[in-house]
Coordinates of C-alpha atoms and ligand atoms in Angstrom, one line a residue:
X721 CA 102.1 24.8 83.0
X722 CA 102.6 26.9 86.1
X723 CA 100.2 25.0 89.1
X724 CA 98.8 27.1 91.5
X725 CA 98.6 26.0 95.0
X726 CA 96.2 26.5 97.4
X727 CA 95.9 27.2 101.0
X728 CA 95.4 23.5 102.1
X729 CA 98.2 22.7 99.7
X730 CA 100.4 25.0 100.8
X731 CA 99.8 24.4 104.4
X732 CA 101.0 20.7 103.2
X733 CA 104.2 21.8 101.7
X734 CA 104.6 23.7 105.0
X735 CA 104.4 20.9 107.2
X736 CA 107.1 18.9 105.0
X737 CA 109.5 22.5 105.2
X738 CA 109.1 22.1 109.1
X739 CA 110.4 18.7 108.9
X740 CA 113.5 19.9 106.6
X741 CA 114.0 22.8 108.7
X742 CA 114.4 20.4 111.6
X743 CA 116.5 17.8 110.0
X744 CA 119.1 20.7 109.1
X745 CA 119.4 21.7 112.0
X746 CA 120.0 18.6 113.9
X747 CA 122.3 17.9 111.0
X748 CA 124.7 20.9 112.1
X749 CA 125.0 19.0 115.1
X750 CA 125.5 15.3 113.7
X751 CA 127.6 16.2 110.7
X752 CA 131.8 16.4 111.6
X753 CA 135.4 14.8 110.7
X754 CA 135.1 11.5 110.8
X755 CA 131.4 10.5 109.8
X756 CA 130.4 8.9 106.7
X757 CA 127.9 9.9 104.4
X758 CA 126.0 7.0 104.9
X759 CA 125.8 7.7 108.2
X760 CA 123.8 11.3 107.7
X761 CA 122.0 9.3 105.2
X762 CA 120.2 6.8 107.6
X763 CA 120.1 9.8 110.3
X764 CA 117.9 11.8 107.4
X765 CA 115.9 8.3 107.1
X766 CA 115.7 7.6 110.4
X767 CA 113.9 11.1 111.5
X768 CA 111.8 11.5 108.4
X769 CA 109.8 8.0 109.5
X770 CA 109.7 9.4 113.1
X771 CA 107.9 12.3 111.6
X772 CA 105.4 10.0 109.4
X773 CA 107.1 11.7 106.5
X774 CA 108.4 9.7 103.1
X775 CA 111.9 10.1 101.5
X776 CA 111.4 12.4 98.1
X777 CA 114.4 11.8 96.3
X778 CA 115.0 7.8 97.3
X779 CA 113.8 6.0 94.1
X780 CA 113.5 8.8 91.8
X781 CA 114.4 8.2 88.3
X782 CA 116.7 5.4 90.5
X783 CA 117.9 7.6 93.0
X784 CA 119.5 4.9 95.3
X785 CA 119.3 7.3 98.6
X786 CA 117.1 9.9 100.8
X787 CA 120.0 12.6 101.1
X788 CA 122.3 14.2 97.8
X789 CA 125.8 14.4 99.5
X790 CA 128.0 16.4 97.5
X791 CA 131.3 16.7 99.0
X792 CA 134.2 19.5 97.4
X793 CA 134.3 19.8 94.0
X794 CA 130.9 17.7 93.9
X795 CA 128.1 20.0 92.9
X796 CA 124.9 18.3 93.3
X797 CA 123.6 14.3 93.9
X798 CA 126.2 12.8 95.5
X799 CA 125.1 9.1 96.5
X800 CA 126.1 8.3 99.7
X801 CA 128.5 5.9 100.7
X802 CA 129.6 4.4 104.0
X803 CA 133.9 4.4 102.4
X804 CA 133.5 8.4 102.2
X805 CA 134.3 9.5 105.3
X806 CA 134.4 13.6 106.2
X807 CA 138.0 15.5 106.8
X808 CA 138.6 18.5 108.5
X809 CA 138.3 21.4 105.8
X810 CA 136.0 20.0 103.9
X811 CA 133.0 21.1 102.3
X812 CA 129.3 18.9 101.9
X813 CA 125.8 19.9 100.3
X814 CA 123.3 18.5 101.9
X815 CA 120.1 18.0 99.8
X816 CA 116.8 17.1 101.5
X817 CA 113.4 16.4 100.0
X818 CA 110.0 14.8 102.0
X819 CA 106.6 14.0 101.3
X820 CA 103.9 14.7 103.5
X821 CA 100.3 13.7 102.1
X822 CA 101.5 13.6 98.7
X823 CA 103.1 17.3 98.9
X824 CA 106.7 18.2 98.7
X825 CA 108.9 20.3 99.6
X826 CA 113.0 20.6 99.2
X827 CA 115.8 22.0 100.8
X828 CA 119.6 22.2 100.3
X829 CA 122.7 23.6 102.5
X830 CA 126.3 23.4 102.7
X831 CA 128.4 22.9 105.8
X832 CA 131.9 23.1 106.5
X833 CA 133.6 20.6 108.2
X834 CA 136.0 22.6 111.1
X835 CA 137.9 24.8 109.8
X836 CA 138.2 26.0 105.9
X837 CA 140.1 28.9 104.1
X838 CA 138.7 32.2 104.0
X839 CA 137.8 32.2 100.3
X840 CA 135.9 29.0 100.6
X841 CA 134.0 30.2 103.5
X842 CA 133.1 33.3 101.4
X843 CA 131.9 30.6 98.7
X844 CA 129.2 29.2 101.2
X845 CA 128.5 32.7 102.4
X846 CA 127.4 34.3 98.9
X847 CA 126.1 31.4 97.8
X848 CA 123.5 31.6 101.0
X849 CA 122.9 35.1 100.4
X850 CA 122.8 34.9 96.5
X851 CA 119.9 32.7 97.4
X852 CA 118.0 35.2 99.9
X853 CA 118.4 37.7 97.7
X854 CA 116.4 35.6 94.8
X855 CA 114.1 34.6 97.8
X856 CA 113.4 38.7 98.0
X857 CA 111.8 38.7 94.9
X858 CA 109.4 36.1 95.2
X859 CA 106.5 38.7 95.4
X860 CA 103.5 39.4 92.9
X861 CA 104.5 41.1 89.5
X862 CA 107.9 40.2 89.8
X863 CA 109.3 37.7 87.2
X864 CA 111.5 34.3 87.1
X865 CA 114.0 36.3 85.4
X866 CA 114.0 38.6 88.4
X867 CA 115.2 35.6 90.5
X868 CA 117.6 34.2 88.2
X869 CA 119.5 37.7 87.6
X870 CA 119.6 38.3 91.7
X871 CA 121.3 35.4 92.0
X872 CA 123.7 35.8 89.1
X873 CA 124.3 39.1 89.9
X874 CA 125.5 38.9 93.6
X875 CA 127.8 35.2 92.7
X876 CA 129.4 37.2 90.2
X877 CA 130.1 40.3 92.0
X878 CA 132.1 38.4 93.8
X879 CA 133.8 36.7 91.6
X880 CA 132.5 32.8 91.6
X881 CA 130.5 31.1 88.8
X882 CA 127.0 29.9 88.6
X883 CA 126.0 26.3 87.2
X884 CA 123.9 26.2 83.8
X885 CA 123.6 22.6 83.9
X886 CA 121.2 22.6 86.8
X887 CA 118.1 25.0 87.7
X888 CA 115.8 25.3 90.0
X889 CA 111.8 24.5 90.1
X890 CA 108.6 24.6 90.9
X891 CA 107.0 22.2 93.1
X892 CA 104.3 20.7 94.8
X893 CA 102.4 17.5 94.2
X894 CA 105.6 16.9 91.8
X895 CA 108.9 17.5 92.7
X896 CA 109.8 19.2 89.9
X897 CA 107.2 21.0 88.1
X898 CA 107.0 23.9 85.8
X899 CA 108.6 26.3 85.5
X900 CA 112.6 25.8 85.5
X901 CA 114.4 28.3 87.4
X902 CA 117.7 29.4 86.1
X903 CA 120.7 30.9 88.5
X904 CA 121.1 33.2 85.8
X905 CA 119.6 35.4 83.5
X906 CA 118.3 38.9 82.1
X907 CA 115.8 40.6 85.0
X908 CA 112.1 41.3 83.7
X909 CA 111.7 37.8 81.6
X910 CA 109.9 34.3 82.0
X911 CA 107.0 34.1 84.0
X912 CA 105.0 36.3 85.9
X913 CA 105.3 35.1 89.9
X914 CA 101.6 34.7 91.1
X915 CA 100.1 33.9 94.7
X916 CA 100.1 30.3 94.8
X917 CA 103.2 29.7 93.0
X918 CA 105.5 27.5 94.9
X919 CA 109.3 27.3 93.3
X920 CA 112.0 25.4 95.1
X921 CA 115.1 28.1 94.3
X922 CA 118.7 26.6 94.6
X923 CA 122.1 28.2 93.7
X924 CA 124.6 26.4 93.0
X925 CA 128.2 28.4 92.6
X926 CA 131.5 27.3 91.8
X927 CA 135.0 28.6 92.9
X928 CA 136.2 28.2 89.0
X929 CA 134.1 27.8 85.8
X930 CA 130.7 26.8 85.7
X931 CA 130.8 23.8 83.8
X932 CA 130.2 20.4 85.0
X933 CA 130.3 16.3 84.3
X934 CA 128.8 13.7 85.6
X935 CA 130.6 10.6 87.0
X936 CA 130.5 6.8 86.0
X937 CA 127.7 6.5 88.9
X938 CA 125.4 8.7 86.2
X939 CA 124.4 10.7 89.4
X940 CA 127.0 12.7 91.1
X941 CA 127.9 16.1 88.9
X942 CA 131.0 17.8 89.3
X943 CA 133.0 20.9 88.1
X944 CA 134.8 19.9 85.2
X945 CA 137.7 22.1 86.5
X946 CA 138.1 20.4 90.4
X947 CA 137.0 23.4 91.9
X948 CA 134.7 23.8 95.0
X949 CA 130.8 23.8 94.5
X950 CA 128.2 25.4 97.1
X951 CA 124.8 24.4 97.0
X952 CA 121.6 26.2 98.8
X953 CA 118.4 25.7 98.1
X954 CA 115.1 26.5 99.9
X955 CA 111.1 25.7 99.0
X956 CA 109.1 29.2 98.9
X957 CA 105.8 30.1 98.5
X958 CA 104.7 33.4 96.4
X959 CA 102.2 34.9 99.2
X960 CA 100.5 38.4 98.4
X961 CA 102.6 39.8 101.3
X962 CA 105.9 38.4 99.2
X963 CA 107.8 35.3 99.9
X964 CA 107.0 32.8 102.4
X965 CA 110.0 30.5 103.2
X966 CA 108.2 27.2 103.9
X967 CA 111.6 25.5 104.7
X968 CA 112.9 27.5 107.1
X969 CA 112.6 26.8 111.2
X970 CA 109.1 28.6 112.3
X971 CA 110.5 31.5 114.7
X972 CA 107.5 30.8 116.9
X973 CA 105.5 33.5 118.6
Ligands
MG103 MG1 115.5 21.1 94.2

């Protein structure tokens, strides 16, 4: 079942976005050769308790940490880990989730560390826009399927894979809730998008195939081939006007 959210709700979820927003950006700053994951990990920790806001991934289903580090060929929940250390020309996803008053809201980027190749830069690049381009059609009338073929559509163009294994979500007092959100898929299927609806959208793409396995640590996924894995994700609301990003950094006025 597809929950509607409501204004108070959403203005909830908004204020745990803001929080993300800010996080990834100071993030861009903090992250380079040389730092552990561990160390973003207790940064993320650290500034979400400034904020009066609650870790949402640390102690789910076991989770043992508040940020998914997913370095290289790493797709999605990496743990954290003060032996792995960041190289020049690496690549790390960066998955954030908070609770504020019970709502919340999740976020997801990948950075490279100095310099990479020019392919794997264009990785990161359509992987970001494969994600605003499913963001676009977060409007009334338009369907999950809609957002699933956007994305599929522009990774594929360009000649990278999308993971099955793993699909986006709604969200909200849950932070996964119906309905599942596939990178992939036919355009005019699944559910109708409403006002209200708030789905947490997240590509993730792959330099090689699109099939992954999980490690010993039953957490960290991935590609089965060794190849590089973006990830972006962002929490959006379905607002009469169209999509309303709620984890991206208020312009201001
Ligand atoms: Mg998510």
């Amino acid at each position: 079942m597809i929950i509607l959210k409501s204004p108070r709700e959403i203005a909830l979820m908004r204020q745990a976005g803001q929080i993300l927003a800010e996080i990834m950006e100071r993030l861009r700053a903090f992250v380079k050769p040389g730092i552990s994951t561990a160390e973003i990990d207790r940064e993320v920790e650290a500034y979400l308790e400034s904020r009066g806001a609650k870790p949402a991934f640390k102690g789910y289903r076991g989770f043992p940490a508040t940020v998914c580090t997913s370095i290289n060929e790493e797709v999605v929940h990496g743990i954290p880990a003060a032996t792995r250390r960041l190289k020049e020309g690496d690549i790390i996803g960066l998955d954030l989730g908070c609770v504020v008053d019970g709502y919340y809201a999740d976020c997801a980027f990948t950075l490279p560390i100095g310099e990479v190749p020019p392919r794997v830069q264009e990785l990161l690049d359509v992987t970001r826009e494969s994600l605003e381009r499913a963001v676009a059609q977060c409007r009334p009338g338009r369907r999950i399927g809609d957002i699933s073929h956007a994305v599929q559509e522009h990774v594929e163009r360009h000649g990278f894979s999308v993971v099955r294994a793993f699909v986006g979500h709604g969200i909200g007092r849950e932070l996964h809730e119906d309905p599942q959100i596939p990178n992939f898929g036919e355009p005019g299927r699944g559910p109708v998008l409403k006002p209200g609806m708030v789905l947490a959208i997240e590509p993730m793409v792959t330099m090689g195939g699109w099939e992954v396995r999980i490690l010993p640590d039953r957490w960290t996924a991935v590609t089965q081939d060794g190849s590089l894995a973006a990830h972006f994700e962002h929490t959006v609301a379905i607002s009469d006007n169209g999509p309303d990003i709620l984890t991206r950094a208020d312009q201001g006025s």
